[in-house]
Short mmCIF file of C-alpha atoms in Angstrom, two decimals:
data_model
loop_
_atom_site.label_atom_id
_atom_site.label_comp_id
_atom_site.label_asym_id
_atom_site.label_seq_id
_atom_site.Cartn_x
_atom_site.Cartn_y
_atom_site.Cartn_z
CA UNK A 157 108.71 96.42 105.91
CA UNK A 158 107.73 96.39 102.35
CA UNK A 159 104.44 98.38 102.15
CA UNK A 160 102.76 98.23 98.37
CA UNK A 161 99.81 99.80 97.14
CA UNK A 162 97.69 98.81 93.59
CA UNK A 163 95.51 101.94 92.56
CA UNK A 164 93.29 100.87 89.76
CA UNK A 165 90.71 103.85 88.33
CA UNK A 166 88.88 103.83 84.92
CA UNK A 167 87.22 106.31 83.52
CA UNK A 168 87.56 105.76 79.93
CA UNK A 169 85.48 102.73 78.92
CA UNK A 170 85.87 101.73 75.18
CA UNK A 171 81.89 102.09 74.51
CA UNK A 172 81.39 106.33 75.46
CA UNK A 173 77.94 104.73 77.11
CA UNK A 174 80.22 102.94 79.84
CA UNK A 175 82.55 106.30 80.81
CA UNK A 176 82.82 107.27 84.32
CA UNK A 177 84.21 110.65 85.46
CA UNK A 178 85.25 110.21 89.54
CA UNK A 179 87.56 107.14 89.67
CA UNK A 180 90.58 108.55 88.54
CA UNK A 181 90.42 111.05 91.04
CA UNK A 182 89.17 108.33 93.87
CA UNK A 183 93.06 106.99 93.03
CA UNK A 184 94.77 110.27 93.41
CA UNK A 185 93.15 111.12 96.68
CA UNK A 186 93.90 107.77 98.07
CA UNK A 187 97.49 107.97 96.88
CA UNK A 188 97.58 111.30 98.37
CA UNK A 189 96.49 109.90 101.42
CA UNK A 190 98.59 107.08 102.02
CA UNK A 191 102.21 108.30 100.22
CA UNK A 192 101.47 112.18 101.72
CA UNK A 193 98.98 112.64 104.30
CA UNK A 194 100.14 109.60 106.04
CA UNK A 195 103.45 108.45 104.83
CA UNK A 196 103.05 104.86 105.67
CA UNK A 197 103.30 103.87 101.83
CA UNK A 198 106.16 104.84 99.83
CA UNK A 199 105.06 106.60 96.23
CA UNK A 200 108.16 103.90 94.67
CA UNK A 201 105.98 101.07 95.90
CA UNK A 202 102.70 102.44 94.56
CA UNK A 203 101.71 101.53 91.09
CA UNK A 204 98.35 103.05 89.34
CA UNK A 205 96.91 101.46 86.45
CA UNK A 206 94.27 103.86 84.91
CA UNK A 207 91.99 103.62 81.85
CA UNK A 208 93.79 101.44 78.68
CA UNK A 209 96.16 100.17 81.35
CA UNK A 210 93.85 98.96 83.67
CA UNK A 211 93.18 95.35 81.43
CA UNK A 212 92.24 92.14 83.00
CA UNK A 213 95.61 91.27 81.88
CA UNK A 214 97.39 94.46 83.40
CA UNK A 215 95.39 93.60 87.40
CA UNK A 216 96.26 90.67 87.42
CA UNK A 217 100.16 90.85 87.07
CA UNK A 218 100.15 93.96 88.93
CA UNK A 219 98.23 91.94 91.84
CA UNK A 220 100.67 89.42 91.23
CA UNK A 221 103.69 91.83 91.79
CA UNK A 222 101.26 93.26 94.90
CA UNK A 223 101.88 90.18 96.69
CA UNK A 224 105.07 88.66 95.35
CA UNK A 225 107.28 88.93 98.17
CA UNK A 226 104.73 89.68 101.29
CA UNK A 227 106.44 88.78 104.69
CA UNK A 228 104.44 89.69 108.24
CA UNK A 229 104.64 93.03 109.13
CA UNK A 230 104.15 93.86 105.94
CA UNK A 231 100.92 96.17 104.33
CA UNK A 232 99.39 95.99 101.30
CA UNK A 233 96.20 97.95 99.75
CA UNK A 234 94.61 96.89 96.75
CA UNK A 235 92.01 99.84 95.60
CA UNK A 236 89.84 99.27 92.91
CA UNK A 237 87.40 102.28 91.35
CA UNK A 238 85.27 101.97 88.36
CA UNK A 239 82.75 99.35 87.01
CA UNK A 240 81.05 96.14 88.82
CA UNK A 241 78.33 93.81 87.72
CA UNK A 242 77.10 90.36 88.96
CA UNK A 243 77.31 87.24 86.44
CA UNK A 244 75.84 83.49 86.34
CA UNK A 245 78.12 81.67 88.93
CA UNK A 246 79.39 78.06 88.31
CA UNK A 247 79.63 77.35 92.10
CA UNK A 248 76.20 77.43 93.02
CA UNK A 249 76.59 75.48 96.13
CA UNK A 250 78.71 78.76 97.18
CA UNK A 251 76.42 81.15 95.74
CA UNK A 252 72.88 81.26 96.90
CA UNK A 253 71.62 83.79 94.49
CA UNK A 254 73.87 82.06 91.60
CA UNK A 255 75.52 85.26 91.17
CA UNK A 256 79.33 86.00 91.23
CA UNK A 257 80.31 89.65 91.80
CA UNK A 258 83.11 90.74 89.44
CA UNK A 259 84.64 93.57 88.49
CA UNK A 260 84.76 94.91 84.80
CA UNK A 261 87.97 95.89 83.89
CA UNK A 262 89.00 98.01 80.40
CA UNK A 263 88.62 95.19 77.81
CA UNK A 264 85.49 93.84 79.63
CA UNK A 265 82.94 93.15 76.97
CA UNK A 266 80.54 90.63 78.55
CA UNK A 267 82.74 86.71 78.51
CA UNK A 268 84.26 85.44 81.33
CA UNK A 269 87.67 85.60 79.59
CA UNK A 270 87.30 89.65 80.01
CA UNK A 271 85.95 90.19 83.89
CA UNK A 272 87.78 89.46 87.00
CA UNK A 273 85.24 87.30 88.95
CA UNK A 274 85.01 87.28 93.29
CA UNK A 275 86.28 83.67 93.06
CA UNK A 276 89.36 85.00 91.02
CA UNK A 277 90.24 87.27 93.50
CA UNK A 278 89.76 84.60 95.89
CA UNK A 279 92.36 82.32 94.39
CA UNK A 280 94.93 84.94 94.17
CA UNK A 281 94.64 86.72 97.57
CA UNK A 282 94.85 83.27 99.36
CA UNK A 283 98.51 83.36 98.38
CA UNK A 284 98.94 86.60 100.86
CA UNK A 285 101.16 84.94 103.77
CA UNK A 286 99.30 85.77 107.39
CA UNK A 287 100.38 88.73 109.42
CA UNK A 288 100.26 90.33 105.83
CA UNK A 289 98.03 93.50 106.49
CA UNK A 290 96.29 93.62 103.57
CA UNK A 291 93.56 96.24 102.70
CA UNK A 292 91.09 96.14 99.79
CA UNK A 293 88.72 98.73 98.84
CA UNK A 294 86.15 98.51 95.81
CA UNK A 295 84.18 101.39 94.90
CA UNK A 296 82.08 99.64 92.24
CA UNK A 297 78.56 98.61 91.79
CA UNK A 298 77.57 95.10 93.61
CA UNK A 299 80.34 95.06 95.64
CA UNK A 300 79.75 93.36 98.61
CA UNK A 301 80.82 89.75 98.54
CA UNK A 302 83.97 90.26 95.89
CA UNK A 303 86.09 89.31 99.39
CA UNK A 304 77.81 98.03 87.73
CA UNK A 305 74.70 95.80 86.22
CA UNK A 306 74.80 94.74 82.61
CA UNK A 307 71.63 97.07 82.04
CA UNK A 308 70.90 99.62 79.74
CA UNK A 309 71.08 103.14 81.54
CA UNK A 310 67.83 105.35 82.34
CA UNK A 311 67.26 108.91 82.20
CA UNK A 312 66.01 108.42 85.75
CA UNK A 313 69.82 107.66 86.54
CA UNK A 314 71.56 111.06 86.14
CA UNK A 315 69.86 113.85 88.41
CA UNK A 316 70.29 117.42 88.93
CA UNK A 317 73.38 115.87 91.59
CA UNK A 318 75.81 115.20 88.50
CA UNK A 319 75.42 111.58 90.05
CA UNK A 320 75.19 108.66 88.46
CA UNK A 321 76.01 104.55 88.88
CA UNK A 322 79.15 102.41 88.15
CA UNK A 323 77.16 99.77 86.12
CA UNK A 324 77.92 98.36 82.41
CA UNK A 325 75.79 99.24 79.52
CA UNK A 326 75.18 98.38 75.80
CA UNK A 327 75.75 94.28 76.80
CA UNK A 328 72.44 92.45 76.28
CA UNK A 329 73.69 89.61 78.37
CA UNK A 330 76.47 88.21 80.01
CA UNK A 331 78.31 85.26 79.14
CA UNK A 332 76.84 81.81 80.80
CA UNK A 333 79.26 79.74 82.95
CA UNK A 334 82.40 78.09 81.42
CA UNK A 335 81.87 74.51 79.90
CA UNK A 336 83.84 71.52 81.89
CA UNK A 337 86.68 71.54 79.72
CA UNK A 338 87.27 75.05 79.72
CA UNK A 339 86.94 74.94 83.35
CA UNK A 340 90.29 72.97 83.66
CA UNK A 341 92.16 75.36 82.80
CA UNK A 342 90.31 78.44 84.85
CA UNK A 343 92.00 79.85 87.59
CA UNK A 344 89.54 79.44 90.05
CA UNK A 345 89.19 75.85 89.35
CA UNK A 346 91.31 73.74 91.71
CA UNK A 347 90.63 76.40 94.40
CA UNK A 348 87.56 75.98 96.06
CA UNK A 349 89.24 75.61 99.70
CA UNK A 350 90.66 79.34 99.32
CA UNK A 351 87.36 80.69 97.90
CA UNK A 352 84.75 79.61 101.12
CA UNK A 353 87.50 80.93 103.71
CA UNK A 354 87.60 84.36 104.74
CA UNK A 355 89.48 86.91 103.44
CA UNK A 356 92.32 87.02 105.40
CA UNK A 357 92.60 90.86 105.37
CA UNK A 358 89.83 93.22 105.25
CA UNK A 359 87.81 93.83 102.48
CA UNK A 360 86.06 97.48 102.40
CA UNK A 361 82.97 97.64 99.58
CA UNK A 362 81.38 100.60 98.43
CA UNK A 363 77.62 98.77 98.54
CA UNK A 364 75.84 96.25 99.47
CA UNK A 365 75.84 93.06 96.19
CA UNK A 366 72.81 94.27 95.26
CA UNK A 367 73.47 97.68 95.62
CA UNK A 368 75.12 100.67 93.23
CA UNK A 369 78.08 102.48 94.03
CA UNK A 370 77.49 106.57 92.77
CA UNK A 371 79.90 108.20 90.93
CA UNK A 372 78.81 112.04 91.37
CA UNK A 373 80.14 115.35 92.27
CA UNK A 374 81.32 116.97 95.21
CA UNK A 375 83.40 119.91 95.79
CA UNK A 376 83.36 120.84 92.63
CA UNK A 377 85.05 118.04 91.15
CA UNK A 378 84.11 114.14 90.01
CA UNK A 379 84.71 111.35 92.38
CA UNK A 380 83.43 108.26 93.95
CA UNK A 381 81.04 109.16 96.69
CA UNK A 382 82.21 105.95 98.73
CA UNK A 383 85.67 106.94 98.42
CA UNK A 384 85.60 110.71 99.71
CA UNK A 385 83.77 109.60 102.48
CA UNK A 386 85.78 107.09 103.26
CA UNK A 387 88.60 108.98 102.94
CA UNK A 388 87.27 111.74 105.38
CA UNK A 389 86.59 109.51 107.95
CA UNK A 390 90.07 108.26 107.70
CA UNK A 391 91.39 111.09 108.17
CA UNK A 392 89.39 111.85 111.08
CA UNK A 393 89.97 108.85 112.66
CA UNK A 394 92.27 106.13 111.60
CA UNK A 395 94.52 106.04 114.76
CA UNK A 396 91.63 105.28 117.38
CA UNK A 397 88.48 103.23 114.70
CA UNK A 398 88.73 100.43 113.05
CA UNK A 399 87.88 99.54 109.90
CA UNK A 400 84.46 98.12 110.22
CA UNK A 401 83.78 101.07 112.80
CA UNK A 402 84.89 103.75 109.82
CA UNK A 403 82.64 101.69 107.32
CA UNK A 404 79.54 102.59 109.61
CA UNK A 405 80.70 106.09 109.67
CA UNK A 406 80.78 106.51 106.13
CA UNK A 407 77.39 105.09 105.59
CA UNK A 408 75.83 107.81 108.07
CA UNK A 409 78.05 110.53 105.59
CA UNK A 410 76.39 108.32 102.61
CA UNK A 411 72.61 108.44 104.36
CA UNK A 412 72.82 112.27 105.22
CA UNK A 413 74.00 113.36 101.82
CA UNK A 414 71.01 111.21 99.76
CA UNK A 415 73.55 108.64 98.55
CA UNK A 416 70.92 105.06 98.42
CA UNK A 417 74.63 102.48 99.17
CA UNK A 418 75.40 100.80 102.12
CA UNK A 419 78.80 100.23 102.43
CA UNK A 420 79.88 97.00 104.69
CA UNK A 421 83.26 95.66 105.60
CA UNK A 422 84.08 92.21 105.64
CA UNK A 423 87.33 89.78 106.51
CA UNK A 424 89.36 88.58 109.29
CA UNK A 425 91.02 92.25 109.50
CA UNK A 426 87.85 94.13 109.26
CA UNK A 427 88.20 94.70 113.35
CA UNK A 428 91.89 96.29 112.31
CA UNK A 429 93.07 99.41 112.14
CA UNK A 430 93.32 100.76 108.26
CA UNK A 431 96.89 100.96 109.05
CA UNK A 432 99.46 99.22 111.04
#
């Protein structure tokens, strides 16, 4: 068995406006968890890309090295922790809000040639072999549907809680979908068959698409509040719940403790244990 783990966290956004404080630590706990706790991943076959490392260039060879190699049996996580946003789609036929969910990694500054859309991913997890167990977690804004909002920030975001949302600020507007020559050479282009079938693994989102994921404080430190719950509940109860019965745990933890994100679950492994 050759189990691999991806831990992506950024906190450190070029523009101070865009800084986040808990996702670095989401990546610790959940290599903790899995290398320590649990022992089902060894720490040589985890990798953590954090911050100026975590570029779109710098995911996706790491996801590339994340798969490369994947034989049944096999487990592989894929945990991403800092900003989302939603952007014009160029599938609309596949998207009935014409939004795509992406993620916004270190160099993101509003194009398409800087975010790492759901259709992306789509494309490059369809080359995970089946009986792969492969586990993806996103605590970022908008979440849902990958398988932070290009708004300016309000006071009204930051309470008394230390909490506030992983969404982009300081970009006006996003980037309109690529032109047909430009979409020749996209990666998603060429790939529509892997994009409309289901994940084949289990995707686990911190919210809802139109949701916000809260980065705040508990315990007297920063962190994703998806991610400690959901890392709580695992540790409660990963040999006897599945995946999608943990998610509905974790938005009870999310509900009780004022958190406004619904997590969901998602993917033909979503009725899986989190591991094998």
């Amino acid at each position: 068995m050759k189990n691999k783990a991806l831990l992506v966290g950024i906190n450190k956004y070029p523009d101070p406006r865009n800084e986040l404080r808990g996702c670095v630590n989401d990546i610790l706990d959940m290599e903790h968890f899995i290398a320590e706790t649990n022992k089902i991943y060894p720490k040589e076959n985890i990798k953590k890309l954090t911050d100026k490392q975590a570029t779109k260039k710098g995911i996706i060879t790491n996801l590339k090295w994340l798969i490369e190699g994947a034989e049944p049996g096999d487990q592989l996580l894929f945990h991403y922790s800092g900003h989302g946003a939603q952007a014009p789609t160029k599938f609309n036929s596949l998207e009935k809000d014409g939004l795509d969910e992406i993620i916004c990694p270190y160099d993101f500054d509003g194009t398409n040639n800087t975010s790492l859309r759901d259709k992306e991913f789509a494309q490059l997890f369809a080359a995970i072999p089946k009986g792969v167990h492969f586990v993806w977690i996103s605590d970022s804004c908008h979440a849902e549907d990958l398988s932070r909002d290009p708004f300016k920030v309000d006071e009204e975001d930051f309470n008394a809680n230390n909490t506030h949302y992983r969404f982009f600020t300081g970009l006006p507007h996003y980037e309109q979908g690529l032109d047909e020559e430009e979409q020749k050479t996209d990666i998603t282009i060429g790939g529509i068959a892997p994009i409309i079938n289901p994940l084949n693994g289990a995707l686990l989102s911190a919210c809802q698409s139109h949701e916000l994921s809260a980065d705040t404080y508990i315990n007297k430190r920063f962190i994703g509040a998806f991610t400690h719950y959901l890392i709580e509940n695992l540790n409660k109860y990963s040999g006897n719940k599945n995946m999608r019965s943990i998610i509905g745990l974790v938005n009870k933890d999310l509900e009780k403790n004022g958190y406004d994100q619904n997590p969901q679950s998602e993917g033909l492994l979503e009725n899986k244990f989190f591991f094998l």
